[in-house]
PDB file of C-alpha atoms in Angstrom:
ATOM      1  CA  UNK A   1     142.398  59.683  37.151  1.00  0.00           C
ATOM      2  CA  UNK A   2     145.204  59.335  39.695  1.00  0.00           C
ATOM      3  CA  UNK A   3     146.159  63.004  39.310  1.00  0.00           C
ATOM      4  CA  UNK A   4     142.557  64.002  40.104  1.00  0.00           C
ATOM      5  CA  UNK A   5     141.637  61.583  42.904  1.00  0.00           C
ATOM      6  CA  UNK A   6     145.003  61.033  44.582  1.00  0.00           C
ATOM      7  CA  UNK A   7     144.918  58.608  47.518  1.00  0.00           C
ATOM      8  CA  UNK A   8     141.150  58.150  47.146  1.00  0.00           C
ATOM      9  CA  UNK A   9     141.613  56.126  43.966  1.00  0.00           C
ATOM     10  CA  UNK A  10     142.096  52.369  44.289  1.00  0.00           C
ATOM     11  CA  UNK A  11     143.483  50.436  41.319  1.00  0.00           C
ATOM     12  CA  UNK A  12     144.106  46.695  41.178  1.00  0.00           C
ATOM     13  CA  UNK A  13     145.639  45.076  38.115  1.00  0.00           C
ATOM     14  CA  UNK A  14     145.530  41.286  37.797  1.00  0.00           C
ATOM     15  CA  UNK A  15     147.647  39.509  35.203  1.00  0.00           C
ATOM     16  CA  UNK A  16     146.251  36.166  34.083  1.00  0.00           C
ATOM     17  CA  UNK A  17     148.110  34.587  31.161  1.00  0.00           C
ATOM     18  CA  UNK A  18     151.000  32.326  30.291  1.00  0.00           C
ATOM     19  CA  UNK A  19     153.905  32.288  32.742  1.00  0.00           C
ATOM     20  CA  UNK A  20     156.229  34.042  30.313  1.00  0.00           C
ATOM     21  CA  UNK A  21     153.705  36.737  29.304  1.00  0.00           C
ATOM     22  CA  UNK A  22     154.885  40.370  29.534  1.00  0.00           C
ATOM     23  CA  UNK A  23     152.881  42.448  32.041  1.00  0.00           C
ATOM     24  CA  UNK A  24     155.063  45.560  31.853  1.00  0.00           C
ATOM     25  CA  UNK A  25     152.121  47.738  30.757  1.00  0.00           C
ATOM     26  CA  UNK A  26     150.117  46.814  33.858  1.00  0.00           C
ATOM     27  CA  UNK A  27     153.166  47.379  36.057  1.00  0.00           C
ATOM     28  CA  UNK A  28     153.689  50.813  34.515  1.00  0.00           C
ATOM     29  CA  UNK A  29     150.040  51.708  35.154  1.00  0.00           C
ATOM     30  CA  UNK A  30     150.398  50.760  38.810  1.00  0.00           C
ATOM     31  CA  UNK A  31     153.646  52.700  39.197  1.00  0.00           C
ATOM     32  CA  UNK A  32     152.106  55.773  37.552  1.00  0.00           C
ATOM     33  CA  UNK A  33     149.073  55.689  39.863  1.00  0.00           C
ATOM     34  CA  UNK A  34     151.248  55.234  42.955  1.00  0.00           C
ATOM     35  CA  UNK A  35     153.321  58.278  41.990  1.00  0.00           C
ATOM     36  CA  UNK A  36     150.192  60.400  42.524  1.00  0.00           C
ATOM     37  CA  UNK A  37     149.424  58.829  45.917  1.00  0.00           C
ATOM     38  CA  UNK A  38     146.768  56.371  44.742  1.00  0.00           C
ATOM     39  CA  UNK A  39     146.313  52.896  46.211  1.00  0.00           C
ATOM     40  CA  UNK A  40     147.507  50.701  43.358  1.00  0.00           C
ATOM     41  CA  UNK A  41     148.674  47.091  43.177  1.00  0.00           C
ATOM     42  CA  UNK A  42     149.552  44.471  40.613  1.00  0.00           C
ATOM     43  CA  UNK A  43     149.033  40.767  41.157  1.00  0.00           C
ATOM     44  CA  UNK A  44     149.964  37.762  39.043  1.00  0.00           C
ATOM     45  CA  UNK A  45     148.148  34.762  40.448  1.00  0.00           C
ATOM     46  CA  UNK A  46     149.555  31.289  40.159  1.00  0.00           C
ATOM     47  CA  UNK A  47     147.536  28.157  39.415  1.00  0.00           C
ATOM     48  CA  UNK A  48     146.849  27.664  43.130  1.00  0.00           C
ATOM     49  CA  UNK A  49     143.329  28.329  44.387  1.00  0.00           C
ATOM     50  CA  UNK A  50     144.406  30.663  47.210  1.00  0.00           C
ATOM     51  CA  UNK A  51     146.506  32.898  44.957  1.00  0.00           C
ATOM     52  CA  UNK A  52     143.649  34.667  43.146  1.00  0.00           C
ATOM     53  CA  UNK A  53     141.614  34.708  46.353  1.00  0.00           C
ATOM     54  CA  UNK A  54     144.330  36.670  48.179  1.00  0.00           C
ATOM     55  CA  UNK A  55     144.514  39.243  45.393  1.00  0.00           C
ATOM     56  CA  UNK A  56     140.731  39.787  45.436  1.00  0.00           C
ATOM     57  CA  UNK A  57     140.738  40.025  49.245  1.00  0.00           C
ATOM     58  CA  UNK A  58     143.441  42.720  49.128  1.00  0.00           C
ATOM     59  CA  UNK A  59     141.393  44.662  46.587  1.00  0.00           C
ATOM     60  CA  UNK A  60     138.261  44.423  48.744  1.00  0.00           C
ATOM     61  CA  UNK A  61     140.173  45.712  51.774  1.00  0.00           C
ATOM     62  CA  UNK A  62     141.551  48.634  49.786  1.00  0.00           C
ATOM     63  CA  UNK A  63     138.105  49.563  48.454  1.00  0.00           C
ATOM     64  CA  UNK A  64     136.598  49.378  51.946  1.00  0.00           C
ATOM     65  CA  UNK A  65     139.295  51.698  53.312  1.00  0.00           C
ATOM     66  CA  UNK A  66     138.697  54.215  50.512  1.00  0.00           C
ATOM     67  CA  UNK A  67     134.932  54.105  50.990  1.00  0.00           C
ATOM     68  CA  UNK A  68     135.269  54.651  54.736  1.00  0.00           C
ATOM     69  CA  UNK A  69     137.493  57.679  54.197  1.00  0.00           C
ATOM     70  CA  UNK A  70     135.069  59.111  51.647  1.00  0.00           C
ATOM     71  CA  UNK A  71     132.086  58.797  54.013  1.00  0.00           C
ATOM     72  CA  UNK A  72     131.106  61.428  56.563  1.00  0.00           C
ATOM     73  CA  UNK A  73     130.786  59.382  59.753  1.00  0.00           C
ATOM     74  CA  UNK A  74     128.230  61.673  61.410  1.00  0.00           C
ATOM     75  CA  UNK A  75     125.759  61.782  58.510  1.00  0.00           C
ATOM     76  CA  UNK A  76     126.686  58.763  56.398  1.00  0.00           C
ATOM     77  CA  UNK A  77     126.821  60.900  53.257  1.00  0.00           C
ATOM     78  CA  UNK A  78     129.703  60.954  50.788  1.00  0.00           C
ATOM     79  CA  UNK A  79     132.353  63.624  51.180  1.00  0.00           C
ATOM     80  CA  UNK A  80     132.925  66.060  48.357  1.00  0.00           C
ATOM     81  CA  UNK A  81     136.210  65.757  46.465  1.00  0.00           C
ATOM     82  CA  UNK A  82     137.618  68.712  44.578  1.00  0.00           C
ATOM     83  CA  UNK A  83     138.035  67.884  40.895  1.00  0.00           C
ATOM     84  CA  UNK A  84     139.753  71.141  39.956  1.00  0.00           C
ATOM     85  CA  UNK A  85     143.004  70.177  41.694  1.00  0.00           C
ATOM     86  CA  UNK A  86     145.618  68.370  39.638  1.00  0.00           C
ATOM     87  CA  UNK A  87     148.228  66.721  41.835  1.00  0.00           C
ATOM     88  CA  UNK A  88     151.895  66.670  41.033  1.00  0.00           C
ATOM     89  CA  UNK A  89     153.907  63.504  40.773  1.00  0.00           C
ATOM     90  CA  UNK A  90     155.978  62.554  43.765  1.00  0.00           C
ATOM     91  CA  UNK A  91     159.698  63.375  43.517  1.00  0.00           C
ATOM     92  CA  UNK A  92     159.130  65.853  40.698  1.00  0.00           C
ATOM     93  CA  UNK A  93     162.184  68.185  40.359  1.00  0.00           C
ATOM     94  CA  UNK A  94     161.608  71.738  41.612  1.00  0.00           C
ATOM     95  CA  UNK A  95     162.432  73.308  38.240  1.00  0.00           C
ATOM     96  CA  UNK A  96     159.501  71.521  36.569  1.00  0.00           C
ATOM     97  CA  UNK A  97     156.238  73.444  36.348  1.00  0.00           C
ATOM     98  CA  UNK A  98     155.075  77.048  36.286  1.00  0.00           C
ATOM     99  CA  UNK A  99     156.730  79.224  38.960  1.00  0.00           C
ATOM    100  CA  UNK A 100     155.994  82.788  39.999  1.00  0.00           C
ATOM    101  CA  UNK A 101     159.009  84.558  41.482  1.00  0.00           C
ATOM    102  CA  UNK A 102     158.853  87.509  43.888  1.00  0.00           C
ATOM    103  CA  UNK A 103     162.283  89.143  44.035  1.00  0.00           C
ATOM    104  CA  UNK A 104     163.103  91.273  47.056  1.00  0.00           C
ATOM    105  CA  UNK A 105     164.617  93.982  44.858  1.00  0.00           C
ATOM    106  CA  UNK A 106     161.411  94.370  42.807  1.00  0.00           C
ATOM    107  CA  UNK A 107     159.674  97.563  43.962  1.00  0.00           C
ATOM    108  CA  UNK A 108     156.314  96.604  42.421  1.00  0.00           C
ATOM    109  CA  UNK A 109     155.864  92.979  43.562  1.00  0.00           C
ATOM    110  CA  UNK A 110     157.661  91.856  46.695  1.00  0.00           C
ATOM    111  CA  UNK A 111     157.093  90.040  49.971  1.00  0.00           C
ATOM    112  CA  UNK A 112     155.850  92.444  52.631  1.00  0.00           C
ATOM    113  CA  UNK A 113     155.681  90.105  55.615  1.00  0.00           C
ATOM    114  CA  UNK A 114     156.536  86.510  56.483  1.00  0.00           C
ATOM    115  CA  UNK A 115     154.833  84.292  59.037  1.00  0.00           C
ATOM    116  CA  UNK A 116     156.088  81.021  60.458  1.00  0.00           C
ATOM    117  CA  UNK A 117     154.483  78.089  62.276  1.00  0.00           C
ATOM    118  CA  UNK A 118     154.949  78.120  66.035  1.00  0.00           C
ATOM    119  CA  UNK A 119     152.699  75.796  68.011  1.00  0.00           C
ATOM    120  CA  UNK A 120     153.254  77.399  71.418  1.00  0.00           C
ATOM    121  CA  UNK A 121     150.946  79.303  73.777  1.00  0.00           C
ATOM    122  CA  UNK A 122     147.998  78.312  71.628  1.00  0.00           C
ATOM    123  CA  UNK A 123     149.401  80.189  68.610  1.00  0.00           C
ATOM    124  CA  UNK A 124     149.437  78.888  65.051  1.00  0.00           C
ATOM    125  CA  UNK A 125     151.315  81.366  62.884  1.00  0.00           C
ATOM    126  CA  UNK A 126     153.485  84.175  64.213  1.00  0.00           C
ATOM    127  CA  UNK A 127     155.076  87.098  62.393  1.00  0.00           C
ATOM    128  CA  UNK A 128     158.791  87.043  61.654  1.00  0.00           C
ATOM    129  CA  UNK A 129     160.924  90.129  62.329  1.00  0.00           C
ATOM    130  CA  UNK A 130     161.523  92.076  59.119  1.00  0.00           C
ATOM    131  CA  UNK A 131     165.191  93.195  58.876  1.00  0.00           C
ATOM    132  CA  UNK A 132     164.403  95.668  56.068  1.00  0.00           C
ATOM    133  CA  UNK A 133     163.828  99.412  56.170  1.00  0.00           C
ATOM    134  CA  UNK A 134     160.142 100.161  56.827  1.00  0.00           C
ATOM    135  CA  UNK A 135     160.173 102.778  54.062  1.00  0.00           C
ATOM    136  CA  UNK A 136     162.345 101.583  51.166  1.00  0.00           C
ATOM    137  CA  UNK A 137     162.716  97.879  52.141  1.00  0.00           C
ATOM    138  CA  UNK A 138     166.501  98.021  51.928  1.00  0.00           C
ATOM    139  CA  UNK A 139     167.979  95.205  54.013  1.00  0.00           C
ATOM    140  CA  UNK A 140     169.428  96.416  57.336  1.00  0.00           C
ATOM    141  CA  UNK A 141     169.907  93.297  59.458  1.00  0.00           C
ATOM    142  CA  UNK A 142     169.153  92.163  62.988  1.00  0.00           C
ATOM    143  CA  UNK A 143     171.067  95.025  64.680  1.00  0.00           C
ATOM    144  CA  UNK A 144     172.109  98.577  63.903  1.00  0.00           C
ATOM    145  CA  UNK A 145     175.038  98.756  61.491  1.00  0.00           C
ATOM    146  CA  UNK A 146     176.468 100.777  58.603  1.00  0.00           C
ATOM    147  CA  UNK A 147     173.299 100.113  56.556  1.00  0.00           C
ATOM    148  CA  UNK A 148     170.852 101.564  59.095  1.00  0.00           C
ATOM    149  CA  UNK A 149     169.461 101.424  62.601  1.00  0.00           C
ATOM    150  CA  UNK A 150     167.200  99.076  64.566  1.00  0.00           C
ATOM    151  CA  UNK A 151     165.029 100.549  67.325  1.00  0.00           C
ATOM    152  CA  UNK A 152     166.754  99.697  70.624  1.00  0.00           C
ATOM    153  CA  UNK A 153     163.414  99.596  72.502  1.00  0.00           C
ATOM    154  CA  UNK A 154     161.275  97.132  70.502  1.00  0.00           C
ATOM    155  CA  UNK A 155     164.134  95.734  68.397  1.00  0.00           C
ATOM    156  CA  UNK A 156     161.592  95.210  65.615  1.00  0.00           C
ATOM    157  CA  UNK A 157     161.739  98.465  63.639  1.00  0.00           C
ATOM    158  CA  UNK A 158     164.418  99.048  60.977  1.00  0.00           C
ATOM    159  CA  UNK A 159     165.316 102.247  59.185  1.00  0.00           C
ATOM    160  CA  UNK A 160     168.108 102.847  56.671  1.00  0.00           C
ATOM    161  CA  UNK A 161     170.312 105.923  57.117  1.00  0.00           C
ATOM    162  CA  UNK A 162     168.829 107.630  54.044  1.00  0.00           C
ATOM    163  CA  UNK A 163     165.279 107.324  55.343  1.00  0.00           C
ATOM    164  CA  UNK A 164     166.443 108.160  58.871  1.00  0.00           C
ATOM    165  CA  UNK A 165     167.502 111.581  57.586  1.00  0.00           C
ATOM    166  CA  UNK A 166     163.860 112.464  58.099  1.00  0.00           C
ATOM    167  CA  UNK A 167     163.834 112.443  61.913  1.00  0.00           C
ATOM    168  CA  UNK A 168     160.039 112.417  62.031  1.00  0.00           C
ATOM    169  CA  UNK A 169     159.906 108.733  61.035  1.00  0.00           C
ATOM    170  CA  UNK A 170     161.572 107.465  64.209  1.00  0.00           C
ATOM    171  CA  UNK A 171     159.691 110.010  66.327  1.00  0.00           C
ATOM    172  CA  UNK A 172     156.343 108.866  64.937  1.00  0.00           C
ATOM    173  CA  UNK A 173     157.325 105.255  65.648  1.00  0.00           C
ATOM    174  CA  UNK A 174     157.726 106.039  69.375  1.00  0.00           C
ATOM    175  CA  UNK A 175     154.992 108.665  69.666  1.00  0.00           C
ATOM    176  CA  UNK A 176     151.926 108.006  71.808  1.00  0.00           C
ATOM    177  CA  UNK A 177     148.648 109.732  70.983  1.00  0.00           C
ATOM    178  CA  UNK A 178     146.501 110.087  74.075  1.00  0.00           C
ATOM    179  CA  UNK A 179     146.013 106.687  75.687  1.00  0.00           C
ATOM    180  CA  UNK A 180     146.886 104.809  72.519  1.00  0.00           C
ATOM    181  CA  UNK A 181     150.066 102.770  72.396  1.00  0.00           C
ATOM    182  CA  UNK A 182     152.839 103.840  70.099  1.00  0.00           C
ATOM    183  CA  UNK A 183     153.879 101.593  67.216  1.00  0.00           C
ATOM    184  CA  UNK A 184     156.981 100.796  69.237  1.00  0.00           C
ATOM    185  CA  UNK A 185     154.863  99.685  72.229  1.00  0.00           C
ATOM    186  CA  UNK A 186     152.714  97.482  69.962  1.00  0.00           C
ATOM    187  CA  UNK A 187     155.731  95.711  68.475  1.00  0.00           C
ATOM    188  CA  UNK A 188     157.248  95.254  71.913  1.00  0.00           C
ATOM    189  CA  UNK A 189     153.991  93.731  73.205  1.00  0.00           C
ATOM    190  CA  UNK A 190     153.875  91.347  70.243  1.00  0.00           C
ATOM    191  CA  UNK A 191     157.413  90.185  71.014  1.00  0.00           C
ATOM    192  CA  UNK A 192     156.603  89.586  74.684  1.00  0.00           C
ATOM    193  CA  UNK A 193     153.475  87.587  73.782  1.00  0.00           C
ATOM    194  CA  UNK A 194     155.409  85.525  71.236  1.00  0.00           C
ATOM    195  CA  UNK A 195     153.416  86.867  68.281  1.00  0.00           C
ATOM    196  CA  UNK A 196     156.551  88.387  66.745  1.00  0.00           C
ATOM    197  CA  UNK A 197     159.832  86.512  66.737  1.00  0.00           C
ATOM    198  CA  UNK A 198     163.344  87.527  65.728  1.00  0.00           C
ATOM    199  CA  UNK A 199     164.572  84.930  63.270  1.00  0.00           C
ATOM    200  CA  UNK A 200     167.337  85.247  60.705  1.00  0.00           C
ATOM    201  CA  UNK A 201     166.093  84.566  57.172  1.00  0.00           C
ATOM    202  CA  UNK A 202     168.409  84.082  54.173  1.00  0.00           C
ATOM    203  CA  UNK A 203     166.181  86.165  51.902  1.00  0.00           C
ATOM    204  CA  UNK A 204     162.746  87.714  51.460  1.00  0.00           C
ATOM    205  CA  UNK A 205     162.656  86.581  47.830  1.00  0.00           C
ATOM    206  CA  UNK A 206     160.314  83.634  47.273  1.00  0.00           C
ATOM    207  CA  UNK A 207     159.098  81.458  44.394  1.00  0.00           C
ATOM    208  CA  UNK A 208     155.620  79.899  44.244  1.00  0.00           C
ATOM    209  CA  UNK A 209     154.220  77.326  41.865  1.00  0.00           C
ATOM    210  CA  UNK A 210     151.286  78.614  39.872  1.00  0.00           C
ATOM    211  CA  UNK A 211     149.369  75.336  40.138  1.00  0.00           C
ATOM    212  CA  UNK A 212     148.456  74.315  43.669  1.00  0.00           C
ATOM    213  CA  UNK A 213     148.848  70.596  44.145  1.00  0.00           C
ATOM    214  CA  UNK A 214     149.034  67.961  46.845  1.00  0.00           C
ATOM    215  CA  UNK A 215     146.545  66.448  49.263  1.00  0.00           C
ATOM    216  CA  UNK A 216     146.405  69.611  51.354  1.00  0.00           C
ATOM    217  CA  UNK A 217     144.968  71.568  48.440  1.00  0.00           C
ATOM    218  CA  UNK A 218     141.643  69.735  48.571  1.00  0.00           C
ATOM    219  CA  UNK A 219     140.792  70.625  52.163  1.00  0.00           C
TER     220      UNK A 219
END
């Protein structure tokens, strides 16, 4: 249940028995639910009147909070919760679970572009400069070097020396057709508007978990 409902699930366990009774099972249930983000608590009331009352009051408050979050304030109807999302336990090691790996050297499945979050000028995601050859995706770097060249105008177009042997590639990059901007002009404009940033990345190889999990997956 906790893996399906996450923080929207409220669990309260109350242990009422002899003082020396073992409540480890209830404690484990609470810990397990909390590891998935659920609101879970365990209470062991004493013989005092206020003790049980405080536990019930805490439960009522938790249920009220969950109900408020699950209600659409404008219409008063219940919000829909996705049941096809299984959350992962908190603090689960990265090597656990099904991973899909995209290696930069793989010519069939690889990362073509990378975007990053940049909350400036009203932008959300902006493109990151690709330091690889536009043809064969061989890594060149941020500047021209022994591996290849980087266009000195837009500073956003890379070409390895092997692919640069065909001079038409660089010419087409800077060529304007009629009133249309060249590819070089477009990249330069993106840089000036902040839609393309030059940022050093350790690698273009990424790994993604097959199963999407977490609270963000249900929105």
